[in-house]
XYZ file of C-alpha atoms in Angstrom:
318
model
C 50.171 -1.647 -31.892
C 46.977 -4.153 -30.074
C 49.185 -7.660 -29.419
C 45.992 -9.959 -29.122
C 46.779 -13.984 -29.104
C 43.481 -14.918 -28.468
C 41.431 -13.413 -30.704
C 38.187 -14.596 -30.239
C 35.018 -13.658 -27.841
C 35.266 -11.013 -25.245
C 38.983 -10.468 -26.283
C 37.966 -9.891 -29.884
C 35.472 -8.007 -29.508
C 37.324 -5.913 -27.050
C 40.357 -5.145 -29.438
C 37.789 -4.930 -32.394
C 35.555 -2.739 -30.511
C 38.423 -0.647 -29.501
C 40.149 0.161 -32.847
C 37.053 0.835 -34.393
C 35.891 3.744 -31.991
C 38.819 4.949 -30.532
C 40.576 8.679 -31.983
C 43.712 6.428 -32.576
C 45.469 4.284 -35.081
C 45.156 0.991 -33.256
C 47.106 -1.584 -35.574
C 45.727 -5.142 -34.605
C 47.752 -8.505 -34.528
C 46.129 -11.467 -33.716
C 46.381 -15.247 -33.302
C 42.692 -17.415 -33.349
C 41.215 -18.589 -30.079
C 42.566 -21.797 -29.735
C 45.092 -23.929 -27.705
C 45.084 -20.951 -24.748
C 48.271 -23.029 -22.837
C 49.947 -22.654 -25.974
C 49.374 -19.227 -26.462
C 50.875 -18.296 -22.828
C 53.580 -20.340 -23.225
C 54.893 -19.942 -26.842
C 52.782 -17.074 -28.659
C 55.493 -14.725 -27.339
C 57.857 -16.357 -30.562
C 55.477 -15.981 -33.025
C 55.073 -11.767 -32.398
C 58.473 -10.963 -32.109
C 58.680 -13.023 -35.466
C 55.744 -11.178 -36.620
C 55.800 -7.439 -35.229
C 59.133 -5.912 -36.588
C 58.591 -1.985 -35.713
C 56.799 -2.260 -32.677
C 59.284 0.479 -31.419
C 57.541 2.674 -34.441
C 54.119 3.099 -31.959
C 52.976 5.212 -28.743
C 51.993 2.198 -27.094
C 51.618 -1.570 -27.178
C 48.500 -3.381 -25.823
C 48.572 -7.009 -25.148
C 45.988 -9.083 -23.085
C 47.495 -11.692 -20.730
C 47.904 -14.901 -22.616
C 51.283 -14.768 -23.842
C 54.560 -14.228 -21.664
C 55.262 -10.720 -21.541
C 58.450 -10.564 -20.536
C 59.463 -12.821 -22.906
C 58.041 -10.962 -26.032
C 59.548 -8.023 -24.423
C 63.111 -9.570 -24.443
C 62.469 -10.964 -28.278
C 61.690 -7.113 -29.467
C 64.205 -4.941 -30.797
C 64.596 -2.044 -28.473
C 63.913 0.585 -27.514
C 59.659 0.044 -26.360
C 56.802 2.460 -25.873
C 54.784 1.971 -22.666
C 53.422 -1.178 -22.614
C 49.701 -1.756 -21.116
C 48.677 -5.235 -19.660
C 44.826 -5.379 -20.506
C 43.342 -8.575 -18.105
C 40.467 -10.067 -18.765
C 41.141 -12.724 -16.944
C 43.939 -14.005 -14.447
C 45.010 -17.934 -13.830
C 45.676 -17.358 -10.468
C 41.930 -17.409 -9.307
C 40.573 -19.132 -12.115
C 38.551 -22.356 -10.794
C 39.649 -25.556 -11.822
C 37.740 -28.519 -13.089
C 37.162 -31.408 -11.338
C 39.883 -33.290 -12.675
C 42.430 -31.005 -13.376
C 45.377 -29.946 -11.014
C 46.185 -25.600 -11.342
C 49.367 -25.458 -13.126
C 50.983 -22.848 -11.164
C 53.636 -21.768 -13.975
C 50.112 -20.067 -15.785
C 49.383 -17.859 -12.760
C 53.299 -17.546 -12.264
C 53.339 -15.896 -15.820
C 50.619 -13.460 -14.746
C 52.619 -12.107 -11.655
C 55.889 -11.605 -14.566
C 53.949 -10.200 -17.281
C 52.128 -7.781 -14.793
C 55.559 -6.703 -13.110
C 56.987 -6.370 -16.867
C 54.493 -3.988 -18.049
C 53.574 -0.074 -17.287
C 50.435 -1.008 -16.638
C 47.694 -3.268 -15.685
C 44.158 -2.437 -16.623
C 42.019 -4.777 -14.913
C 38.048 -5.371 -16.627
C 36.772 -5.090 -12.862
C 37.442 -3.680 -9.412
C 36.089 -7.589 -8.174
C 38.801 -9.119 -10.910
C 41.637 -6.440 -9.529
C 40.664 -7.070 -5.368
C 40.280 -10.952 -6.325
C 43.689 -11.346 -7.906
C 45.280 -8.777 -5.352
C 44.007 -10.969 -2.392
C 45.046 -14.179 -4.069
C 48.584 -13.096 -4.495
C 50.201 -13.072 -0.858
C 49.412 -17.028 -0.253
C 50.690 -18.094 -4.014
C 54.116 -15.986 -3.436
C 53.643 -17.466 -0.022
C 54.138 -20.795 -1.355
C 57.331 -20.628 -2.810
C 59.816 -22.583 -0.769
C 62.378 -19.645 -0.273
C 62.906 -16.328 -1.440
C 59.455 -14.739 -1.183
C 59.152 -11.929 -3.882
C 56.766 -10.468 -1.500
C 57.014 -6.514 -2.772
C 54.938 -7.711 -5.737
C 51.966 -7.739 -4.207
C 52.674 -3.047 -3.684
C 54.007 -3.280 -6.989
C 51.322 -4.426 -8.918
C 48.564 -2.429 -6.831
C 50.433 0.766 -7.710
C 50.540 0.247 -11.111
C 46.892 -1.287 -11.960
C 43.976 0.306 -12.245
C 40.151 -0.644 -13.572
C 38.774 -0.271 -17.357
C 35.591 -1.793 -18.210
C 35.099 -3.506 -21.566
C 33.059 -1.632 -24.619
C 30.119 -3.291 -25.690
C 28.594 -3.216 -29.164
C 25.229 -3.173 -29.121
C 23.699 -2.544 -32.595
C 20.337 -1.829 -32.459
C 18.349 -1.812 -29.519
C 14.685 -2.596 -29.759
C 12.171 -1.599 -26.891
C 12.283 -3.942 -24.514
C 8.229 -4.024 -23.450
C 7.258 -5.745 -27.140
C 6.994 -9.152 -25.829
C 4.662 -11.802 -27.672
C 2.150 -13.968 -25.350
C 4.379 -16.880 -25.475
C 5.640 -18.001 -21.961
C 8.589 -16.321 -21.553
C 12.429 -16.525 -22.905
C 15.100 -17.542 -20.649
C 18.473 -16.488 -22.207
C 22.130 -18.608 -21.899
C 24.352 -16.488 -23.911
C 27.542 -17.607 -22.119
C 30.254 -19.884 -23.095
C 29.377 -23.873 -23.070
C 31.839 -24.291 -20.337
C 32.133 -25.884 -16.493
C 32.700 -22.187 -14.925
C 29.462 -21.098 -16.152
C 28.039 -23.497 -14.169
C 25.312 -25.302 -16.583
C 24.735 -28.412 -14.274
C 23.136 -25.389 -11.843
C 21.613 -23.779 -14.213
C 19.751 -26.758 -15.649
C 19.152 -28.365 -12.276
C 17.209 -25.320 -11.453
C 15.476 -24.797 -14.716
C 14.211 -28.751 -14.366
C 13.225 -27.531 -10.716
C 11.005 -24.760 -11.584
C 9.687 -26.922 -14.548
C 8.438 -28.810 -12.001
C 6.555 -26.669 -9.807
C 5.219 -26.386 -13.012
C 7.105 -23.016 -14.820
C 6.120 -22.105 -18.201
C 9.153 -20.876 -20.361
C 11.126 -21.418 -23.311
C 14.501 -21.417 -23.972
C 17.155 -19.847 -26.300
C 20.579 -21.183 -25.444
C 23.232 -19.480 -27.572
C 27.173 -19.094 -26.129
C 30.234 -20.425 -27.802
C 31.741 -23.419 -27.448
C 35.471 -24.197 -28.355
C 35.868 -28.198 -27.860
C 33.413 -30.926 -26.707
C 29.701 -30.155 -25.900
C 29.219 -30.158 -21.980
C 27.447 -33.293 -20.632
C 24.824 -30.835 -19.004
C 23.905 -29.028 -22.387
C 23.304 -32.904 -24.352
C 21.111 -34.184 -21.294
C 19.064 -30.380 -21.276
C 17.919 -30.919 -25.643
C 15.951 -33.497 -24.288
C 14.981 -33.097 -21.094
C 13.644 -29.243 -22.641
C 13.067 -30.417 -26.085
C 9.453 -28.677 -25.778
C 11.232 -25.343 -23.961
C 14.184 -24.899 -26.546
C 13.814 -23.127 -29.572
C 17.270 -22.888 -30.208
C 20.630 -24.406 -29.707
C 23.774 -23.254 -30.737
C 26.198 -20.958 -31.232
C 25.065 -17.946 -32.777
C 27.858 -16.667 -35.092
C 26.163 -14.020 -36.754
C 25.826 -10.739 -34.559
C 22.389 -9.389 -35.915
C 21.149 -12.971 -35.210
C 22.843 -12.994 -32.050
C 21.266 -9.596 -31.130
C 17.892 -10.527 -32.331
C 17.455 -13.104 -30.086
C 18.361 -10.931 -27.183
C 15.716 -8.667 -28.073
C 13.291 -11.554 -27.952
C 14.822 -12.707 -24.586
C 12.871 -12.196 -21.153
C 15.448 -13.385 -18.510
C 19.044 -13.809 -19.005
C 20.318 -15.907 -16.496
C 23.621 -16.784 -14.519
C 24.791 -19.212 -12.739
C 28.493 -18.791 -13.283
C 31.083 -19.849 -10.361
C 33.683 -17.504 -12.313
C 32.931 -14.010 -13.915
C 35.309 -11.208 -14.025
C 32.923 -9.107 -15.796
C 30.044 -10.280 -17.823
C 29.963 -9.083 -21.523
C 27.091 -11.654 -22.118
C 24.797 -10.415 -19.626
C 25.630 -6.868 -20.460
C 24.334 -7.419 -23.657
C 21.497 -9.394 -22.456
C 20.428 -5.859 -20.250
C 20.930 -3.767 -23.532
C 18.198 -5.557 -25.313
C 15.690 -5.821 -22.757
C 16.243 -9.056 -20.621
C 15.858 -8.759 -16.928
C 19.079 -10.486 -15.543
C 18.860 -13.045 -12.420
C 22.401 -13.491 -11.152
C 24.005 -14.514 -8.318
C 24.856 -12.448 -5.896
C 28.428 -12.643 -6.044
C 31.404 -12.490 -8.154
C 31.255 -8.969 -10.494
C 27.749 -9.093 -10.736
C 27.107 -7.106 -7.498
C 29.258 -4.561 -9.381
C 27.799 -3.858 -12.602
C 23.849 -3.619 -10.854
C 23.044 -0.488 -10.006
C 22.423 -1.522 -5.538
C 18.716 0.191 -6.253
C 18.036 -2.811 -8.322
C 19.770 -6.089 -6.268
C 16.508 -7.151 -4.990
C 15.256 -8.139 -8.476
C 18.675 -9.240 -9.987
C 20.436 -10.428 -7.908
C 19.924 -13.898 -6.049
C 21.644 -15.932 -2.786
C 20.784 -19.936 -3.557
C 19.705 -22.114 -6.534
C 16.628 -22.204 -4.309
C 15.686 -18.708 -4.383
C 16.449 -18.371 -7.966
C 13.971 -21.355 -8.760
C 11.864 -19.742 -6.636
C 12.268 -16.161 -9.168
C 11.454 -18.722 -12.221
C 8.451 -20.123 -10.912
C 6.706 -17.038 -9.574
C 6.873 -15.414 -12.987
């Protein structure tokens, strides 16, 4: 049984991909990918009412956007083993400049991990980051600090990279004579660093770089200001602007791309980057987050940059 309270984006792709390709029978019970804070607060009530036969399964899988401890208390027992797949954790998630972190969500992550039999993080970077920041979070408790939780979570956790459905991957050598097409296929949110992305493109354009630009990726609420401004600044370069919901069309854009660029400040894995690489795009990625883990070390000099200035220099030199 796979219970996914945020069935969209990488959560949807992971859950549906696993169900489609596993040798096991996997039943998906899902909620739409919206209102993530409400999902963490209250999705357990919905799942407890929806799922009446949890004890008949061999394994229960949950992602972390709900209160798993509350879910266990509400489901009739006995229950099979529980696996938590950690796409993201709130302890290390950056906050917009106008927001303060709600530490209760980080506490829910901790209790979730202590409530299940095993935790699978989506990268070694994510697991290490969470475990590194956990002691300081626990020491912020005014008393009775549960430092034992660090080793308990360390012992019951491992890494399982998400699978990626690639469809038909064309020959990456087939490019036209037009300026190179730069792909943005990340979420349109602050943690993916759109301000830095468009700043680098603006500087490269001023230095004579020629390129085309496909702005793909999902946008959940309002369009960030950086994208609104970019529509005017790069009106001659933009060949596509907006989310592509149809999978075949999305992959068609990836196959046309020459470069996929990330300026993210938060990335626990990077499915969108890996999809673009598989379709022939050269990655230009910051030398941090999960990217050094995903790119073979021999390719680091060609694919990873250390500063925005270096990124601009690479874009200009193409």
